[in-house]
Amino acid sequence: MIDTLRLTAEDAAGLLKRKEVSSEELTRAYRASIAERDPELHAYLHVTESADGDGVPIALKDVITTKGVPTTAASRILEGYVPVFDSTVAACCKDAGLPLLGKTNLDEFAMGSSTENSGFGPTRNPWDPERVPGGSSGGSAAAVAGGLAPWALGSDTGGSIKQPASLCGLVGLRPTYGTVSRYGIVAFASSLDQVGPLTKTVRDSALLMQVISGADPRDSTTVELPQPIELPEAEDLRGLRIGIPRELNEAEGMEPGVKQSVDAAIRLAEELGAEVGETRLPRSVEFGLACYYLIAPAEASANLARYDGVRFGHRAQVDGDLTELYERTRWEGFGDEPKRRIMLGTYALSAGYYEAYYGQAQKVRTVIKDEFAAAFRDFDLLVSPTSPTVAFRLGEKAENPLAMYLSDVLTIPPNMAGLPGLSIPCGLSEGLPVGLQLIGPQFSENALFRAGHALERAFAFDYVPERLR
Amino acid sequence: MTGWEPVVGLEIHIQLKTQTKMFCRCENVWGEGPNTRTCPVCLAHPGTLPVPNGRAIEWAVKLGLALGCEVAERSVFHRKNYFYPDLPKGYQISQYDEPLCTAGRFAVPGSGGDHEIGIVRAHLEEDAAKTVHVGGKAGRISGAAHSLVDFNRGGTPLVEIVTEPDLHSPEEARRFLQLLRQTVVELGISDAEMEKGSLRCDANVSVRREGEEGLRTKTELKNMNSFKFVGDGIAAEVARQIEVYESGGEVGQETLHFDPASGRISSLRSKEEAHDYRYFPEPDLVPVEPPAALVERMRAEIGELPAARIRRLEGELDFDLSYGLVASGRDELYERVPGERRAVANVVMNQLAATGAHPGRVNAEELGKLIEARDRIPRATFDEALTAAGEPGFTAERYLAEEAVTDASELDPVIERVLAANGSQVAAYRSGKEGLLGFFVGQVMRETQGKANPKVVNERLRERLGA
Ligand SMILES: [Zn+2]
């Protein structure tokens, strides 16, 4: 009997290697879990009926283009779209023999922090179905946390891997920008989008990163990692200098339970031998969110222009002219959040406003990069909570976009700087998981994995949701 | 038109003949069945990304150098946003404030010396797809029953060249464009055929009083698809603007369409409807930073440019002939053919061209022999030889063996017959219309089936008629 809730991908690979179980049996076990629990969780938008591969099955966020398998980005405007090609990461998973379990739910076009913005209904948190799993990779997080997939890929623009990992008690890696191909990833904000793993353990995260990372001739913005990804073994943090950016640890709206868990985690890091000191990121935190909400919508406004009803996806039935076809198709196909961001972005790029908004935001982005670079002169890694809150209730922030945007206030600054970040669960608050964000300089994935692995062992966090144990 | 000076700047699009498109590896080819050269990238399927064509960047650098431009050490692609079915991404990847090539000067030789045309910029971009409007009037979208899009052309590489408003007559604009075309063709980077759309030209036109400083409002004249229409279109627009000013009106900023059939100008859209393209740097691409070695390699590949050759040939020919030879791409053959330069130039430029023989396939040595003998051999033989000159294995030998008739005893009877049959012309000639001599020569040549030596016929006729 395969315990899909507890089995790590690494253990599953071990079972396969020792031929104690077949890939088919594994896939069947996860399909059974999907049949049992997905009606409640709604982690999947599409479950495959069959899939090739002899490895550990995987779920992919539905922005990841899969040949012959519907890919919707959780948008009605892409309903019925079946890609004719594989994204590079989907091809990497195929090449590694990972059978595709299905495509997971998300906030439409990855725009959101709760998966409530899906055009096909929200996903629920396996720890408490009354609460959101975070977002936008909420479907992938819920699938892994709920035992509906051994591991999954998400995508992270402002925190869409790290934040749901935090809210679902999982490990989420946002890799250094440019280390994982974006070819075939339905674009939200091109200069920020990055695919990464959502897993139960740090070692699983490293294993999956080995599968998906590397330069891709189809994505001009990719580079090769300077060192190959290693499976972490470290048990202590001796010699590691950890910086605690004050502004990230004392952000507005931080729940006391989250702060306590993270403070305890930092003390544990010291016990493991890390040198801990305070650092500052004043401008990154003050301006990061505002800057993000200019750059990301600006890029999105162009990235979403291709959904015009002419070549694929939804097309409105109109009697009128071309303009009416565009307007009705986009009006019917896009949900509120994409519409909001398209308007924001279009405005930020308009003649007469470009310099004040988009141009200025790009300059601030450079300031943020410089501020992080300065912090990394004194520290190897920076640490903060991943999210200021634990999983919130469905509907709690749905009517207040600004409150929802603040969910990402701690993950956005490092993302703006193109830095890698790892969220690992460090404890519970009100019975719900709290995530610890580890931020490293560019290409420091191995260092993040080593530290994350040592901390994970020390925390001994049980990733199986209490109500399902 | 007196008292007014036209001020014209051109925007030229040149489609590069790279093997593949600008940002995907679809074949870049003209005339294939609709939508047979497409892929997820150039159809803008979700998640697809552009990857620049290295050859296109090299060729744009090469063209920039030939235009005397500076090649930027760092150049950026931008997104130009607008909605239209021929633009599948909803934006065109183009360049904006950091183009690949800037600040060039392109010399157009004239009979009175060089005219330097400033080149503002030359940048790289992708072409839009082709839209065909079915039903309705004249292929316009308004009133069309339906519209079809062929994405074969979508995403093919274009270089856009923008000139300073340095052109001051329709003729000058036409000449500049011709010489630019010849340059591009010689660089081997484009077919640059206006009829096929691989060379496209828009003109920014304004007029001002002679001696007036500053520029008045300009209009944009779109897509004139031949050299002639470029000249005609600009001339028509210049005339229209002068008339507007002279009748006390003001020229408005608008985009215009020239209809070559009627010679009329019509408005496409006015400034109020102008697009806000919301340019911003293309985040899917990294900046283009052409290495110095690449720039030098491109510079080394550029041969002697047409303008320089025109000036060089002017040393041995008059301006019109040297310009004509170079602008038509016939100077290369001219330079290979031995013999008296003016005679060679005339034959290569006029008679040989009339036969349709491809100058690149002509055996220059043999042609030289033919030209040398052209007064000696019968005209008909010479013409026949020219027609055959482009064929493989052509030799002049068998034509050279034929001699034109110079013998007076053979020619005089023919001359007598021609004069007798054209009594009224003879009378006219004698009363002063000496231009008729050519007519009599032509008649004699026809009677002798081109075998007579025209020089001798000329002499005999002059003598006979003078008597
Ligand atoms: Zn293509």
CSV table of C-alpha atoms in Angstrom, one decimal, chain B residues 61-324:
chain,number,residue,atom,x,y,z
B,61,VAL,CA,25.3,45.6,-39.3
B,62,LYS,CA,26.6,45.2,-42.8
B,63,LEU,CA,23.9,47.4,-44.2
B,64,GLY,CA,24.4,49.9,-41.5
B,65,LEU,CA,28.1,50.1,-42.4
B,66,ALA,CA,27.3,50.5,-46.1
B,67,LEU,CA,25.1,53.4,-45.1
B,68,GLY,CA,27.9,55.0,-43.2
B,69,CYS,CA,26.3,54.4,-39.8
B,70,GLU,CA,27.7,53.9,-36.4
B,71,VAL,CA,27.0,50.4,-35.1
B,72,ALA,CA,25.8,50.5,-31.5
B,73,GLU,CA,27.9,48.5,-29.0
B,74,ARG,CA,24.6,47.8,-27.2
B,75,SER,CA,21.2,47.7,-28.9
B,76,VAL,CA,17.8,46.7,-27.5
B,77,PHE,CA,14.7,45.2,-29.0
B,78,HIS,CA,11.4,46.7,-27.9
B,79,ARG,CA,7.8,45.6,-28.1
B,80,LYS,CA,5.6,47.8,-30.3
B,81,ASN,CA,2.0,47.2,-29.2
B,82,TYR,CA,-1.1,47.3,-31.3
B,83,PHE,CA,-3.9,44.9,-32.2
B,84,TYR,CA,-4.3,43.6,-35.7
B,85,PRO,CA,-4.8,40.1,-37.1
B,86,ASP,CA,-1.5,40.3,-39.0
B,87,LEU,CA,0.3,40.7,-35.7
B,88,PRO,CA,-0.2,37.5,-33.8
B,89,LYS,CA,1.5,38.5,-30.5
B,90,GLY,CA,-0.4,41.8,-30.4
B,91,TYR,CA,3.0,43.4,-30.5
B,92,GLN,CA,5.8,43.7,-33.1
B,93,ILE,CA,9.4,43.1,-31.9
B,94,SER,CA,11.1,46.1,-33.2
B,95,GLN,CA,13.7,48.6,-32.0
B,96,TYR,CA,13.0,52.0,-30.4
B,97,ASP,CA,15.5,54.3,-28.7
B,98,GLU,CA,18.5,52.0,-28.9
B,99,PRO,CA,18.7,50.9,-32.6
B,100,LEU,CA,21.5,48.8,-34.1
B,101,CYS,CA,22.8,51.5,-36.5
B,102,THR,CA,22.6,55.3,-36.2
B,103,ALA,CA,23.9,58.5,-37.7
B,104,GLY,CA,24.9,57.5,-41.2
B,105,ARG,CA,25.5,59.4,-44.4
B,106,PHE,CA,24.7,58.0,-47.8
B,107,ALA,CA,26.1,59.8,-50.8
B,108,VAL,CA,24.0,60.1,-54.0
B,109,PRO,CA,26.2,61.3,-56.8
B,110,GLY,CA,24.6,63.8,-59.1
B,111,SER,CA,25.9,65.6,-62.2
B,112,GLY,CA,26.8,68.6,-60.1
B,113,GLY,CA,28.5,66.6,-57.4
B,114,ASP,CA,27.5,64.4,-54.4
B,115,HIS,CA,24.4,64.9,-52.5
B,116,GLU,CA,24.7,63.5,-49.0
B,117,ILE,CA,21.5,62.0,-47.4
B,118,GLY,CA,21.6,61.7,-43.7
B,119,ILE,CA,20.6,58.3,-42.3
B,120,VAL,CA,18.9,58.7,-38.9
B,121,ARG,CA,18.9,55.0,-38.1
B,122,ALA,CA,18.7,51.5,-39.4
B,123,HIS,CA,17.1,49.0,-37.1
B,124,LEU,CA,16.0,45.4,-37.1
B,125,GLU,CA,12.4,44.2,-36.7
B,126,GLU,CA,10.0,41.4,-37.7
B,127,ASP,CA,7.5,41.7,-40.5
B,128,ALA,CA,3.8,41.4,-40.0
B,129,ALA,CA,1.8,38.7,-41.7
B,130,LYS,CA,-0.2,39.4,-44.8
B,131,THR,CA,-3.8,40.1,-44.6
B,132,VAL,CA,-6.1,39.6,-47.6
B,133,HIS,CA,-9.6,41.2,-47.5
B,134,VAL,CA,-12.1,39.3,-49.6
B,135,GLY,CA,-15.1,41.1,-50.9
B,136,GLY,CA,-15.8,44.8,-50.4
B,137,LYS,CA,-13.8,47.4,-52.3
B,138,ALA,CA,-10.2,47.4,-53.4
B,139,GLY,CA,-8.9,45.0,-50.8
B,140,ARG,CA,-9.7,47.4,-48.0
B,141,ILE,CA,-10.9,46.0,-44.7
B,142,SER,CA,-14.0,48.2,-44.5
B,143,GLY,CA,-16.9,46.4,-46.3
B,144,ALA,CA,-14.9,43.2,-46.8
B,145,ALA,CA,-16.9,40.0,-46.5
B,146,HIS,CA,-14.1,38.3,-44.6
B,147,SER,CA,-10.4,38.7,-44.1
B,148,LEU,CA,-7.7,36.0,-44.4
B,149,VAL,CA,-4.3,36.0,-42.8
B,150,ASP,CA,-1.2,34.3,-44.3
B,151,PHE,CA,1.5,34.0,-41.6
B,152,ASN,CA,4.3,32.9,-44.0
B,153,ARG,CA,5.6,36.5,-44.1
B,154,GLY,CA,4.9,37.0,-40.4
B,155,GLY,CA,8.2,37.2,-38.4
B,156,THR,CA,10.5,37.5,-41.4
B,157,PRO,CA,13.4,39.9,-40.8
B,158,LEU,CA,13.2,43.5,-41.9
B,159,VAL,CA,15.7,46.4,-41.7
B,160,GLU,CA,14.0,49.7,-41.3
B,161,ILE,CA,16.0,52.7,-42.6
B,162,VAL,CA,14.9,56.2,-41.7
B,163,THR,CA,16.5,59.1,-43.6
B,164,GLU,CA,16.8,62.7,-42.6
B,165,PRO,CA,14.5,65.1,-44.5
B,166,ASP,CA,17.4,65.7,-46.9
B,167,LEU,CA,15.6,65.0,-50.2
B,168,HIS,CA,14.3,68.0,-52.1
B,169,SER,CA,12.6,66.6,-55.2
B,170,PRO,CA,10.7,63.5,-56.2
B,171,GLU,CA,13.5,62.8,-58.7
B,172,GLU,CA,16.1,63.0,-55.9
B,173,ALA,CA,14.0,60.6,-53.7
B,174,ARG,CA,13.7,58.1,-56.6
B,175,ARG,CA,17.4,58.3,-57.3
B,176,PHE,CA,18.4,57.8,-53.7
B,177,LEU,CA,16.0,54.8,-53.4
B,178,GLN,CA,17.4,53.2,-56.6
B,179,LEU,CA,21.0,53.6,-55.4
B,180,LEU,CA,20.1,52.2,-52.0
B,181,ARG,CA,18.4,49.3,-53.6
B,182,GLN,CA,21.4,48.6,-55.7
B,183,THR,CA,23.6,48.7,-52.6
B,184,VAL,CA,21.4,46.3,-50.8
B,185,VAL,CA,21.3,43.9,-53.7
B,186,GLU,CA,25.1,44.0,-54.0
B,187,LEU,CA,25.5,43.3,-50.3
B,188,GLY,CA,23.6,40.1,-51.1
B,189,ILE,CA,21.3,40.6,-48.2
B,190,SER,CA,17.9,41.1,-49.9
B,191,ASP,CA,16.3,40.8,-53.3
B,192,ALA,CA,14.9,44.3,-52.6
B,193,GLU,CA,12.1,44.0,-55.2
B,194,MET,CA,9.4,46.6,-54.7
B,195,GLU,CA,6.9,44.5,-56.7
B,196,LYS,CA,7.3,41.6,-54.3
B,197,GLY,CA,7.4,43.9,-51.3
B,198,SER,CA,10.9,43.0,-50.3
B,199,LEU,CA,11.6,46.7,-50.6
B,200,ARG,CA,9.0,49.1,-49.3
B,201,CYS,CA,9.0,52.8,-49.1
B,202,ASP,CA,7.0,55.4,-47.1
B,203,ALA,CA,7.7,59.1,-47.5
B,204,ASN,CA,7.4,62.0,-45.1
B,205,VAL,CA,6.6,65.0,-47.2
B,206,SER,CA,6.4,68.7,-46.4
B,207,VAL,CA,7.0,71.9,-48.4
B,208,ARG,CA,8.4,75.3,-47.5
B,209,ARG,CA,9.1,78.6,-49.1
B,210,GLU,CA,12.5,78.7,-50.8
B,211,GLY,CA,14.9,80.1,-48.3
B,212,GLU,CA,12.6,79.4,-45.3
B,213,GLU,CA,14.2,77.9,-42.2
B,214,GLY,CA,12.5,75.1,-40.2
B,215,LEU,CA,10.1,72.5,-41.3
B,216,ARG,CA,6.3,72.7,-41.8
B,217,THR,CA,3.8,70.0,-41.0
B,218,LYS,CA,4.6,66.8,-42.8
B,219,THR,CA,2.3,64.1,-44.1
B,220,GLU,CA,3.2,60.4,-44.4
B,221,LEU,CA,2.7,58.8,-47.8
B,222,LYS,CA,2.4,55.0,-47.4
B,223,ASN,CA,3.6,52.0,-49.3
B,224,MET,CA,4.4,53.1,-52.9
B,225,ASN,CA,5.3,49.9,-54.6
B,226,SER,CA,7.5,51.0,-57.5
B,227,PHE,CA,10.3,53.5,-58.1
B,228,LYS,CA,8.0,55.4,-60.4
B,229,PHE,CA,5.2,55.5,-57.9
B,230,VAL,CA,7.6,56.9,-55.3
B,231,GLY,CA,8.4,59.7,-57.6
B,232,ASP,CA,4.8,60.2,-58.8
B,233,GLY,CA,3.4,60.0,-55.3
B,234,ILE,CA,5.8,62.5,-53.8
B,235,ALA,CA,5.2,64.8,-56.8
B,236,ALA,CA,1.4,64.6,-56.3
B,237,GLU,CA,1.6,65.3,-52.6
B,238,VAL,CA,4.0,68.2,-53.0
B,239,ALA,CA,1.7,69.7,-55.6
B,240,ARG,CA,-1.3,69.2,-53.2
B,241,GLN,CA,0.5,70.8,-50.3
B,242,ILE,CA,1.5,73.8,-52.4
B,243,GLU,CA,-2.0,74.3,-53.5
B,244,VAL,CA,-3.3,74.1,-50.0
B,245,TYR,CA,-0.9,76.8,-48.8
B,246,GLU,CA,-1.4,79.0,-51.8
B,247,SER,CA,-5.2,78.9,-51.3
B,248,GLY,CA,-4.6,80.0,-47.8
B,249,GLY,CA,-5.1,76.7,-46.1
B,250,GLU,CA,-3.1,74.6,-43.6
B,251,VAL,CA,-1.6,71.1,-44.2
B,252,GLY,CA,-2.7,68.7,-41.5
B,253,GLN,CA,-0.6,65.9,-40.1
B,254,GLU,CA,-2.1,62.7,-41.6
B,255,THR,CA,-1.3,59.4,-43.2
B,256,LEU,CA,-2.0,59.2,-46.9
B,257,HIS,CA,-2.4,56.7,-49.6
B,258,PHE,CA,-1.3,57.3,-53.2
B,259,ASP,CA,-3.4,55.6,-55.9
B,260,PRO,CA,-1.1,55.3,-58.9
B,261,ALA,CA,-4.0,54.5,-61.3
B,262,SER,CA,-5.8,57.8,-60.6
B,263,GLY,CA,-2.8,59.7,-59.4
B,264,ARG,CA,-4.9,60.8,-56.4
B,265,ILE,CA,-4.0,61.0,-52.8
B,266,SER,CA,-6.4,59.9,-50.1
B,267,SER,CA,-6.4,60.0,-46.4
B,268,LEU,CA,-5.8,56.8,-44.4
B,269,ARG,CA,-6.0,58.3,-40.9
B,270,SER,CA,-5.4,61.6,-39.2
B,271,LYS,CA,-3.2,62.4,-36.2
B,272,GLU,CA,-6.1,62.1,-33.8
B,273,GLU,CA,-6.3,58.4,-34.6
B,274,ALA,CA,-2.6,57.9,-34.2
B,275,HIS,CA,-1.5,54.9,-32.2
B,276,ASP,CA,0.1,55.0,-28.9
B,277,TYR,CA,2.4,52.0,-29.4
B,278,ARG,CA,3.5,51.8,-25.7
B,279,TYR,CA,7.0,50.7,-26.6
B,280,PHE,CA,8.9,49.0,-23.8
B,281,PRO,CA,12.1,46.8,-23.8
B,282,GLU,CA,11.4,43.2,-24.9
B,283,PRO,CA,12.0,41.2,-21.8
B,284,ASP,CA,12.2,37.9,-23.7
B,285,LEU,CA,15.5,39.0,-25.4
B,286,VAL,CA,18.8,40.2,-24.1
B,287,PRO,CA,20.4,43.3,-25.6
B,288,VAL,CA,22.3,42.8,-28.9
B,289,GLU,CA,26.0,43.6,-28.4
B,290,PRO,CA,27.8,43.0,-31.8
B,291,PRO,CA,31.4,42.2,-31.0
B,292,ALA,CA,34.0,44.5,-32.6
B,293,ALA,CA,35.4,41.5,-34.6
B,294,LEU,CA,32.0,40.9,-36.2
B,295,VAL,CA,31.7,44.5,-37.2
B,296,GLU,CA,35.1,44.5,-38.7
B,297,ARG,CA,34.4,41.2,-40.5
B,298,MET,CA,31.2,42.8,-42.0
B,299,ARG,CA,33.1,45.9,-43.0
B,300,ALA,CA,35.7,43.8,-44.8
B,301,GLU,CA,33.0,42.0,-46.7
B,302,ILE,CA,31.6,45.3,-48.2
B,303,GLY,CA,33.0,45.9,-51.7
B,304,GLU,CA,33.3,49.2,-53.5
B,305,LEU,CA,29.9,50.8,-53.1
B,306,PRO,CA,27.8,52.0,-56.1
B,307,ALA,CA,28.3,55.7,-55.3
B,308,ALA,CA,32.0,55.3,-55.4
B,309,ARG,CA,31.9,53.4,-58.6
B,310,ILE,CA,29.7,56.1,-60.2
B,311,ARG,CA,32.3,58.7,-59.4
B,312,ARG,CA,35.1,56.4,-60.6
B,313,LEU,CA,33.4,55.7,-63.9
B,314,GLU,CA,32.7,59.4,-64.4
B,315,GLY,CA,36.4,59.7,-65.2
B,316,GLU,CA,35.9,57.9,-68.4
B,317,LEU,CA,32.2,58.3,-69.2
B,318,ASP,CA,29.6,61.1,-68.7
B,319,PHE,CA,27.5,61.2,-65.5
B,320,ASP,CA,24.3,59.8,-67.0
B,321,LEU,CA,26.0,56.8,-68.5
B,322,SER,CA,28.0,56.0,-65.3
B,323,TYR,CA,25.0,56.5,-63.1
B,324,GLY,CA,22.9,54.4,-65.4
